Amino acid sequence: MNQLASKDLRPAGSIPKKHQLPRLKYDYAALEPHINSRTMMLHHDVHHGSYVEKLNAALEKFPDFQDSPALWLLSNLDKVPHEIRTAVHHNAGGHVNHSMFWRAMKPGAAGEPKGPLREAINRDFGSVSVFKTKFEESGARLFGSGWVWLARTRQDGGKLEVITTSGHDHPMMQDRFPLLLNDVWEHAYYLQYESRRPEYLKAWWSVVDWEEAARRFDLCNGTAEDLWEAEGGHVLATEKS
């Protein structure tokens, strides 16, 4: 059972708010040469900004859902009014996934996972190198637009898996907790890599923030509330407009 669907974790008694585009913690050019500044600017400001704008527009018709965190909406689509369900699915997913994506990267991040996360990767994939190959191959094979993830199951002793999702679906919709993700929508790489998605996937390791992935790994043994908190307040707890 999806833990996030089992509890309504929306803030109680709050006034209607709007979802906000989170600020980047680094400059547009900070991830060059692996991701160029124009790609980052368009990806964050235009694409992610559009998801936030359209999510807020959809929720305006239904004030009771305006206080609902984006991940709650995504994990409880059956509770969302049918009239806006498709728009919420796409745009809440785009907002949640992109917000995690920006946190998954940092300048000068070359390196590999350490500690318990590395041990878990070695246990479930054989080695970090094998994991990276599987991650790249899964992302390259994904047809159309979507995401490739390192996720942890809630069963099987917390086994790590590489999974892909189409569109803006999220692993928590499958009761899996995401540790790391890469965006394989064309807007994430086409200006720089054109159709060379495998090249982009390989270059991306140079900007991966393994400390962030390790933080998420350490938290995912907690309760549903702990997992919710790990997603970050700027995504889940909306801010005043």
PDB file of C-alpha atoms in Angstrom:
ATOM      1  CA  MET A   1       0.000   0.000   0.000  1.00  0.00           C
ATOM      2  CA  ASN A   2       1.216   3.481  -0.783  1.00  0.00           C
ATOM      3  CA  GLN A   3       1.936   5.010   2.618  1.00  0.00           C
ATOM      4  CA  LEU A   4       1.389   8.516   1.352  1.00  0.00           C
ATOM      5  CA  ALA A   5      -2.111   7.614   0.208  1.00  0.00           C
ATOM      6  CA  SER A   6      -2.973   6.223   3.645  1.00  0.00           C
ATOM      7  CA  LYS A   7      -2.737   9.559   5.463  1.00  0.00           C
ATOM      8  CA  ASP A   8      -3.946  13.010   4.625  1.00  0.00           C
ATOM      9  CA  LEU A   9      -0.854  14.999   5.559  1.00  0.00           C
ATOM     10  CA  ARG A  10      -2.162  18.299   4.257  1.00  0.00           C
ATOM     11  CA  PRO A  11      -1.816  21.252   6.639  1.00  0.00           C
ATOM     12  CA  ALA A  12      -4.985  21.830   8.610  1.00  0.00           C
ATOM     13  CA  GLY A  13      -6.772  25.144   8.945  1.00  0.00           C
ATOM     14  CA  SER A  14      -4.479  27.086   6.633  1.00  0.00           C
ATOM     15  CA  ILE A  15      -5.458  29.739   4.132  1.00  0.00           C
ATOM     16  CA  PRO A  16      -5.196  28.966   0.401  1.00  0.00           C
ATOM     17  CA  LYS A  17      -1.633  29.191  -0.847  1.00  0.00           C
ATOM     18  CA  LYS A  18       0.204  28.784  -4.108  1.00  0.00           C
ATOM     19  CA  HIS A  19       2.980  26.474  -5.129  1.00  0.00           C
ATOM     20  CA  GLN A  20       6.269  28.235  -5.765  1.00  0.00           C
ATOM     21  CA  LEU A  21       9.142  27.599  -8.140  1.00  0.00           C
ATOM     22  CA  PRO A  22      12.114  26.723  -5.887  1.00  0.00           C
ATOM     23  CA  ARG A  23      15.274  28.726  -6.389  1.00  0.00           C
ATOM     24  CA  LEU A  24      18.399  27.000  -7.616  1.00  0.00           C
ATOM     25  CA  LYS A  25      21.168  26.756  -5.027  1.00  0.00           C
ATOM     26  CA  TYR A  26      23.768  27.396  -7.730  1.00  0.00           C
ATOM     27  CA  ASP A  27      24.164  29.587 -10.810  1.00  0.00           C
ATOM     28  CA  TYR A  28      22.912  28.503 -14.216  1.00  0.00           C
ATOM     29  CA  ALA A  29      26.498  28.039 -15.399  1.00  0.00           C
ATOM     30  CA  ALA A  30      27.679  26.186 -12.304  1.00  0.00           C
ATOM     31  CA  LEU A  31      27.255  22.711 -13.823  1.00  0.00           C
ATOM     32  CA  GLU A  32      29.172  23.438 -17.022  1.00  0.00           C
ATOM     33  CA  PRO A  33      30.589  21.868 -19.117  1.00  0.00           C
ATOM     34  CA  HIS A  34      28.307  18.924 -18.334  1.00  0.00           C
ATOM     35  CA  ILE A  35      25.064  20.945 -18.442  1.00  0.00           C
ATOM     36  CA  ASN A  36      25.306  24.354 -20.057  1.00  0.00           C
ATOM     37  CA  SER A  37      23.836  27.549 -18.653  1.00  0.00           C
ATOM     38  CA  ARG A  38      21.181  28.062 -21.348  1.00  0.00           C
ATOM     39  CA  THR A  39      19.828  24.552 -20.808  1.00  0.00           C
ATOM     40  CA  MET A  40      19.672  25.183 -17.059  1.00  0.00           C
ATOM     41  CA  MET A  41      17.945  28.546 -17.468  1.00  0.00           C
ATOM     42  CA  LEU A  42      15.297  27.243 -19.867  1.00  0.00           C
ATOM     43  CA  HIS A  43      14.824  23.996 -17.943  1.00  0.00           C
ATOM     44  CA  HIS A  44      14.354  25.663 -14.562  1.00  0.00           C
ATOM     45  CA  ASP A  45      12.694  28.965 -15.388  1.00  0.00           C
ATOM     46  CA  VAL A  46      10.582  28.000 -18.400  1.00  0.00           C
ATOM     47  CA  HIS A  47       9.795  24.288 -18.119  1.00  0.00           C
ATOM     48  CA  HIS A  48       9.623  23.892 -14.347  1.00  0.00           C
ATOM     49  CA  GLY A  49       8.062  27.335 -14.027  1.00  0.00           C
ATOM     50  CA  SER A  50       5.332  26.308 -16.440  1.00  0.00           C
ATOM     51  CA  TYR A  51       4.443  23.236 -14.366  1.00  0.00           C
ATOM     52  CA  VAL A  52       4.080  25.370 -11.243  1.00  0.00           C
ATOM     53  CA  GLU A  53       1.980  27.969 -13.060  1.00  0.00           C
ATOM     54  CA  LYS A  54      -0.348  25.371 -14.585  1.00  0.00           C
ATOM     55  CA  LEU A  55      -0.699  23.485 -11.304  1.00  0.00           C
ATOM     56  CA  ASN A  56      -1.797  26.649  -9.524  1.00  0.00           C
ATOM     57  CA  ALA A  57      -4.200  27.475 -12.358  1.00  0.00           C
ATOM     58  CA  ALA A  58      -5.824  24.042 -12.154  1.00  0.00           C
ATOM     59  CA  LEU A  59      -6.236  24.268  -8.373  1.00  0.00           C
ATOM     60  CA  GLU A  60      -7.854  27.726  -8.475  1.00  0.00           C
ATOM     61  CA  LYS A  61     -11.180  26.081  -9.365  1.00  0.00           C
ATOM     62  CA  PHE A  62     -11.024  23.861  -6.289  1.00  0.00           C
ATOM     63  CA  PRO A  63      -9.899  25.869  -3.232  1.00  0.00           C
ATOM     64  CA  ASP A  64     -10.120  22.825  -0.937  1.00  0.00           C
ATOM     65  CA  PHE A  65      -7.083  21.384  -2.747  1.00  0.00           C
ATOM     66  CA  GLN A  66      -4.975  24.533  -2.884  1.00  0.00           C
ATOM     67  CA  ASP A  67      -3.251  23.706   0.412  1.00  0.00           C
ATOM     68  CA  SER A  68      -2.440  20.172  -0.733  1.00  0.00           C
ATOM     69  CA  PRO A  69       1.293  19.505  -1.179  1.00  0.00           C
ATOM     70  CA  ALA A  70       2.254  18.544  -4.721  1.00  0.00           C
ATOM     71  CA  LEU A  71       3.372  15.047  -3.730  1.00  0.00           C
ATOM     72  CA  TRP A  72       0.129  14.429  -1.837  1.00  0.00           C
ATOM     73  CA  LEU A  73      -1.827  15.355  -4.956  1.00  0.00           C
ATOM     74  CA  LEU A  74       0.317  13.089  -7.091  1.00  0.00           C
ATOM     75  CA  SER A  75      -0.044  10.171  -4.673  1.00  0.00           C
ATOM     76  CA  ASN A  76      -3.809  10.644  -4.249  1.00  0.00           C
ATOM     77  CA  LEU A  77      -5.032  11.312  -7.764  1.00  0.00           C
ATOM     78  CA  ASP A  78      -8.210   9.323  -7.094  1.00  0.00           C
ATOM     79  CA  LYS A  79      -9.187  12.060  -4.604  1.00  0.00           C
ATOM     80  CA  VAL A  80      -8.537  14.888  -7.058  1.00  0.00           C
ATOM     81  CA  PRO A  81     -11.622  16.135  -8.956  1.00  0.00           C
ATOM     82  CA  HIS A  82     -11.865  14.431 -12.330  1.00  0.00           C
ATOM     83  CA  GLU A  83     -12.061  17.776 -14.110  1.00  0.00           C
ATOM     84  CA  ILE A  84      -8.482  18.671 -13.164  1.00  0.00           C
ATOM     85  CA  ARG A  85      -6.981  15.212 -12.546  1.00  0.00           C
ATOM     86  CA  THR A  86      -4.948  15.042 -15.757  1.00  0.00           C
ATOM     87  CA  ALA A  87      -3.570  18.565 -15.308  1.00  0.00           C
ATOM     88  CA  VAL A  88      -2.677  17.875 -11.681  1.00  0.00           C
ATOM     89  CA  HIS A  89      -1.049  14.552 -12.583  1.00  0.00           C
ATOM     90  CA  HIS A  90       1.207  16.140 -15.178  1.00  0.00           C
ATOM     91  CA  ASN A  91       2.019  19.406 -13.440  1.00  0.00           C
ATOM     92  CA  ALA A  92       2.290  18.251  -9.822  1.00  0.00           C
ATOM     93  CA  GLY A  93       4.549  15.464 -11.089  1.00  0.00           C
ATOM     94  CA  GLY A  94       6.655  17.916 -13.061  1.00  0.00           C
ATOM     95  CA  HIS A  95       6.960  20.152 -10.006  1.00  0.00           C
ATOM     96  CA  VAL A  96       7.912  17.375  -7.563  1.00  0.00           C
ATOM     97  CA  ASN A  97      10.353  15.628  -9.890  1.00  0.00           C
ATOM     98  CA  HIS A  98      12.129  18.766 -11.018  1.00  0.00           C
ATOM     99  CA  SER A  99      12.414  20.056  -7.460  1.00  0.00           C
ATOM    100  CA  MET A 100      14.228  16.860  -6.504  1.00  0.00           C
ATOM    101  CA  PHE A 101      16.314  16.979  -9.688  1.00  0.00           C
ATOM    102  CA  TRP A 102      17.846  20.356  -8.837  1.00  0.00           C
ATOM    103  CA  ARG A 103      18.787  19.057  -5.386  1.00  0.00           C
ATOM    104  CA  ALA A 104      20.325  15.914  -6.878  1.00  0.00           C
ATOM    105  CA  MET A 105      23.099  17.959  -8.489  1.00  0.00           C
ATOM    106  CA  LYS A 106      25.789  20.373  -7.334  1.00  0.00           C
ATOM    107  CA  PRO A 107      28.899  22.013  -8.780  1.00  0.00           C
ATOM    108  CA  GLY A 108      32.175  20.145  -8.416  1.00  0.00           C
ATOM    109  CA  ALA A 109      30.407  16.990  -7.325  1.00  0.00           C
ATOM    110  CA  ALA A 110      32.686  14.405  -8.962  1.00  0.00           C
ATOM    111  CA  GLY A 111      33.004  11.340  -6.772  1.00  0.00           C
ATOM    112  CA  GLU A 112      31.141   8.222  -5.762  1.00  0.00           C
ATOM    113  CA  PRO A 113      28.711   7.221  -3.022  1.00  0.00           C
ATOM    114  CA  LYS A 114      30.119   6.435   0.402  1.00  0.00           C
ATOM    115  CA  GLY A 115      29.046   4.722   3.590  1.00  0.00           C
ATOM    116  CA  PRO A 116      25.760   2.779   3.921  1.00  0.00           C
ATOM    117  CA  LEU A 117      24.499   3.911   0.507  1.00  0.00           C
ATOM    118  CA  ARG A 118      27.592   2.532  -1.213  1.00  0.00           C
ATOM    119  CA  GLU A 119      27.263  -0.711   0.747  1.00  0.00           C
ATOM    120  CA  ALA A 120      23.627  -1.051  -0.356  1.00  0.00           C
ATOM    121  CA  ILE A 121      24.544  -0.369  -3.994  1.00  0.00           C
ATOM    122  CA  ASN A 122      27.275  -3.010  -3.839  1.00  0.00           C
ATOM    123  CA  ARG A 123      24.848  -5.457  -2.221  1.00  0.00           C
ATOM    124  CA  ASP A 124      22.060  -5.026  -4.759  1.00  0.00           C
ATOM    125  CA  PHE A 125      23.998  -4.343  -7.981  1.00  0.00           C
ATOM    126  CA  GLY A 126      27.422  -5.876  -7.352  1.00  0.00           C
ATOM    127  CA  SER A 127      29.346  -2.613  -7.622  1.00  0.00           C
ATOM    128  CA  VAL A 128      28.921   1.107  -8.206  1.00  0.00           C
ATOM    129  CA  SER A 129      30.182   0.634 -11.753  1.00  0.00           C
ATOM    130  CA  VAL A 130      27.521  -1.989 -12.509  1.00  0.00           C
ATOM    131  CA  PHE A 131      24.851   0.265 -11.000  1.00  0.00           C
ATOM    132  CA  LYS A 132      25.917   3.227 -13.140  1.00  0.00           C
ATOM    133  CA  THR A 133      25.850   1.106 -16.289  1.00  0.00           C
ATOM    134  CA  LYS A 134      22.359  -0.164 -15.473  1.00  0.00           C
ATOM    135  CA  PHE A 135      21.170   3.376 -14.714  1.00  0.00           C
ATOM    136  CA  GLU A 136      22.562   4.732 -17.990  1.00  0.00           C
ATOM    137  CA  GLU A 137      21.172   1.848 -20.052  1.00  0.00           C
ATOM    138  CA  SER A 138      17.717   2.144 -18.467  1.00  0.00           C
ATOM    139  CA  GLY A 139      17.626   5.874 -19.124  1.00  0.00           C
ATOM    140  CA  ALA A 140      18.793   5.439 -22.713  1.00  0.00           C
ATOM    141  CA  ARG A 141      16.174   2.752 -23.430  1.00  0.00           C
ATOM    142  CA  LEU A 142      13.211   4.681 -22.046  1.00  0.00           C
ATOM    143  CA  PHE A 143      10.907   5.441 -24.955  1.00  0.00           C
ATOM    144  CA  GLY A 144       9.769   9.031 -25.175  1.00  0.00           C
ATOM    145  CA  SER A 145       9.948  11.352 -22.168  1.00  0.00           C
ATOM    146  CA  GLY A 146      10.421  10.424 -18.543  1.00  0.00           C
ATOM    147  CA  TRP A 147      12.826   9.804 -15.696  1.00  0.00           C
ATOM    148  CA  VAL A 148      15.338   7.207 -14.534  1.00  0.00           C
ATOM    149  CA  TRP A 149      15.624   6.608 -10.778  1.00  0.00           C
ATOM    150  CA  LEU A 150      17.552   4.871  -8.058  1.00  0.00           C
ATOM    151  CA  ALA A 151      14.786   3.934  -5.645  1.00  0.00           C
ATOM    152  CA  ARG A 152      14.405   1.860  -2.503  1.00  0.00           C
ATOM    153  CA  THR A 153      11.532  -0.528  -1.940  1.00  0.00           C
ATOM    154  CA  ARG A 154       9.541  -0.637   1.264  1.00  0.00           C
ATOM    155  CA  GLN A 155       9.696  -4.432   1.137  1.00  0.00           C
ATOM    156  CA  ASP A 156      12.450  -7.010   0.487  1.00  0.00           C
ATOM    157  CA  GLY A 157      14.711  -5.481   3.121  1.00  0.00           C
ATOM    158  CA  GLY A 158      14.759  -2.117   1.401  1.00  0.00           C
ATOM    159  CA  LYS A 159      16.245  -3.396  -1.824  1.00  0.00           C
ATOM    160  CA  LEU A 160      17.598  -0.791  -4.238  1.00  0.00           C
ATOM    161  CA  GLU A 161      16.260  -0.774  -7.795  1.00  0.00           C
ATOM    162  CA  VAL A 162      16.817   1.163 -10.993  1.00  0.00           C
ATOM    163  CA  ILE A 163      13.416   2.041 -12.415  1.00  0.00           C
ATOM    164  CA  THR A 164      12.064   4.357 -15.086  1.00  0.00           C
ATOM    165  CA  THR A 165       8.825   6.320 -15.153  1.00  0.00           C
ATOM    166  CA  SER A 166       7.075   7.877 -18.112  1.00  0.00           C
ATOM    167  CA  GLY A 167       5.926  11.464 -18.180  1.00  0.00           C
ATOM    168  CA  HIS A 168       6.090  12.883 -14.672  1.00  0.00           C
ATOM    169  CA  ASP A 169       5.144   9.826 -12.629  1.00  0.00           C
ATOM    170  CA  HIS A 170       6.952   9.394  -9.316  1.00  0.00           C
ATOM    171  CA  PRO A 171       8.250   6.266  -7.514  1.00  0.00           C
ATOM    172  CA  MET A 172       6.103   6.970  -4.456  1.00  0.00           C
ATOM    173  CA  MET A 173       3.105   6.228  -6.667  1.00  0.00           C
ATOM    174  CA  GLN A 174       4.541   2.666  -6.683  1.00  0.00           C
ATOM    175  CA  ASP A 175       5.427   2.726  -2.958  1.00  0.00           C
ATOM    176  CA  ARG A 176       9.124   3.180  -3.695  1.00  0.00           C
ATOM    177  CA  PHE A 177      11.238   5.929  -2.171  1.00  0.00           C
ATOM    178  CA  PRO A 178      13.505   7.813  -4.618  1.00  0.00           C
ATOM    179  CA  LEU A 179      17.161   8.375  -3.773  1.00  0.00           C
ATOM    180  CA  LEU A 180      18.434   9.747  -7.084  1.00  0.00           C
ATOM    181  CA  LEU A 181      16.954  10.701 -10.445  1.00  0.00           C
ATOM    182  CA  ASN A 182      17.894  11.968 -13.866  1.00  0.00           C
ATOM    183  CA  ASP A 183      15.622  13.762 -16.299  1.00  0.00           C
ATOM    184  CA  VAL A 184      15.503  12.212 -19.770  1.00  0.00           C
ATOM    185  CA  TRP A 185      12.950  14.567 -21.259  1.00  0.00           C
ATOM    186  CA  GLU A 186      14.576  16.155 -24.317  1.00  0.00           C
ATOM    187  CA  HIS A 187      14.450  19.628 -22.783  1.00  0.00           C
ATOM    188  CA  ALA A 188      16.998  18.414 -20.194  1.00  0.00           C
ATOM    189  CA  TYR A 189      19.745  17.808 -22.728  1.00  0.00           C
ATOM    190  CA  TYR A 190      18.847  18.491 -26.372  1.00  0.00           C
ATOM    191  CA  LEU A 191      20.339  21.991 -26.712  1.00  0.00           C
ATOM    192  CA  GLN A 192      23.740  20.619 -25.774  1.00  0.00           C
ATOM    193  CA  TYR A 193      23.703  16.916 -26.635  1.00  0.00           C
ATOM    194  CA  GLU A 194      21.064  16.879 -29.396  1.00  0.00           C
ATOM    195  CA  SER A 195      19.927  13.256 -29.814  1.00  0.00           C
ATOM    196  CA  ARG A 196      22.898  11.820 -27.899  1.00  0.00           C
ATOM    197  CA  ARG A 197      21.011  10.882 -24.762  1.00  0.00           C
ATOM    198  CA  PRO A 198      23.539   8.180 -23.712  1.00  0.00           C
ATOM    199  CA  GLU A 199      26.323  10.791 -23.801  1.00  0.00           C
ATOM    200  CA  TYR A 200      24.290  13.076 -21.559  1.00  0.00           C
ATOM    201  CA  LEU A 201      23.558  10.253 -19.110  1.00  0.00           C
ATOM    202  CA  LYS A 202      27.249   9.400 -18.815  1.00  0.00           C
ATOM    203  CA  ALA A 203      28.353  13.039 -18.414  1.00  0.00           C
ATOM    204  CA  TRP A 204      25.735  13.606 -15.706  1.00  0.00           C
ATOM    205  CA  TRP A 205      27.657  11.591 -13.087  1.00  0.00           C
ATOM    206  CA  SER A 206      30.091  14.494 -12.829  1.00  0.00           C
ATOM    207  CA  VAL A 207      27.436  16.688 -11.203  1.00  0.00           C
ATOM    208  CA  VAL A 208      25.643  14.124  -8.998  1.00  0.00           C
ATOM    209  CA  ASP A 209      25.345  15.153  -5.343  1.00  0.00           C
ATOM    210  CA  TRP A 210      25.983  11.831  -3.606  1.00  0.00           C
ATOM    211  CA  GLU A 211      25.629  13.476  -0.207  1.00  0.00           C
ATOM    212  CA  GLU A 212      22.015  14.312  -1.023  1.00  0.00           C
ATOM    213  CA  ALA A 213      21.392  10.738  -2.188  1.00  0.00           C
ATOM    214  CA  ALA A 214      22.976   9.421   1.025  1.00  0.00           C
ATOM    215  CA  ARG A 215      20.787  11.752   3.116  1.00  0.00           C
ATOM    216  CA  ARG A 216      17.701  10.371   1.446  1.00  0.00           C
ATOM    217  CA  PHE A 217      18.932   6.801   1.933  1.00  0.00           C
ATOM    218  CA  ASP A 218      19.387   7.409   5.667  1.00  0.00           C
ATOM    219  CA  LEU A 219      15.839   8.772   5.986  1.00  0.00           C
ATOM    220  CA  CYS A 220      13.936   6.146   4.051  1.00  0.00           C
ATOM    221  CA  ASN A 221      13.697   3.687   6.948  1.00  0.00           C
ATOM    222  CA  GLY A 222      11.470   6.127   8.781  1.00  0.00           C
ATOM    223  CA  THR A 223       7.735   6.594   8.994  1.00  0.00           C
ATOM    224  CA  ALA A 224       5.523   7.952   6.254  1.00  0.00           C
ATOM    225  CA  GLU A 225       5.875  11.367   7.882  1.00  0.00           C
ATOM    226  CA  ASP A 226       9.682  11.053   7.799  1.00  0.00           C
ATOM    227  CA  LEU A 227       9.576  10.210   4.106  1.00  0.00           C
ATOM    228  CA  TRP A 228       7.272  13.140   3.511  1.00  0.00           C
ATOM    229  CA  GLU A 229       9.636  15.475   5.359  1.00  0.00           C
ATOM    230  CA  ALA A 230      12.573  14.221   3.298  1.00  0.00           C
ATOM    231  CA  GLU A 231      11.007  15.575   0.132  1.00  0.00           C
ATOM    232  CA  GLY A 232      11.660  19.129   1.294  1.00  0.00           C
ATOM    233  CA  GLY A 233       9.279  21.806   2.542  1.00  0.00           C
ATOM    234  CA  HIS A 234       9.701  23.981  -0.547  1.00  0.00           C
ATOM    235  CA  VAL A 235       8.040  21.217  -2.574  1.00  0.00           C
ATOM    236  CA  LEU A 236       5.463  19.875  -0.184  1.00  0.00           C
ATOM    237  CA  ALA A 237       4.501  22.760   2.068  1.00  0.00           C
ATOM    238  CA  THR A 238       3.298  25.450  -0.268  1.00  0.00           C
ATOM    239  CA  GLU A 239       4.178  29.065   0.374  1.00  0.00           C
ATOM    240  CA  LYS A 240       2.020  32.161   0.534  1.00  0.00           C
ATOM    241  CA  SER A 241       1.544  33.858  -2.789  1.00  0.00           C
TER     242      SER A 241
END
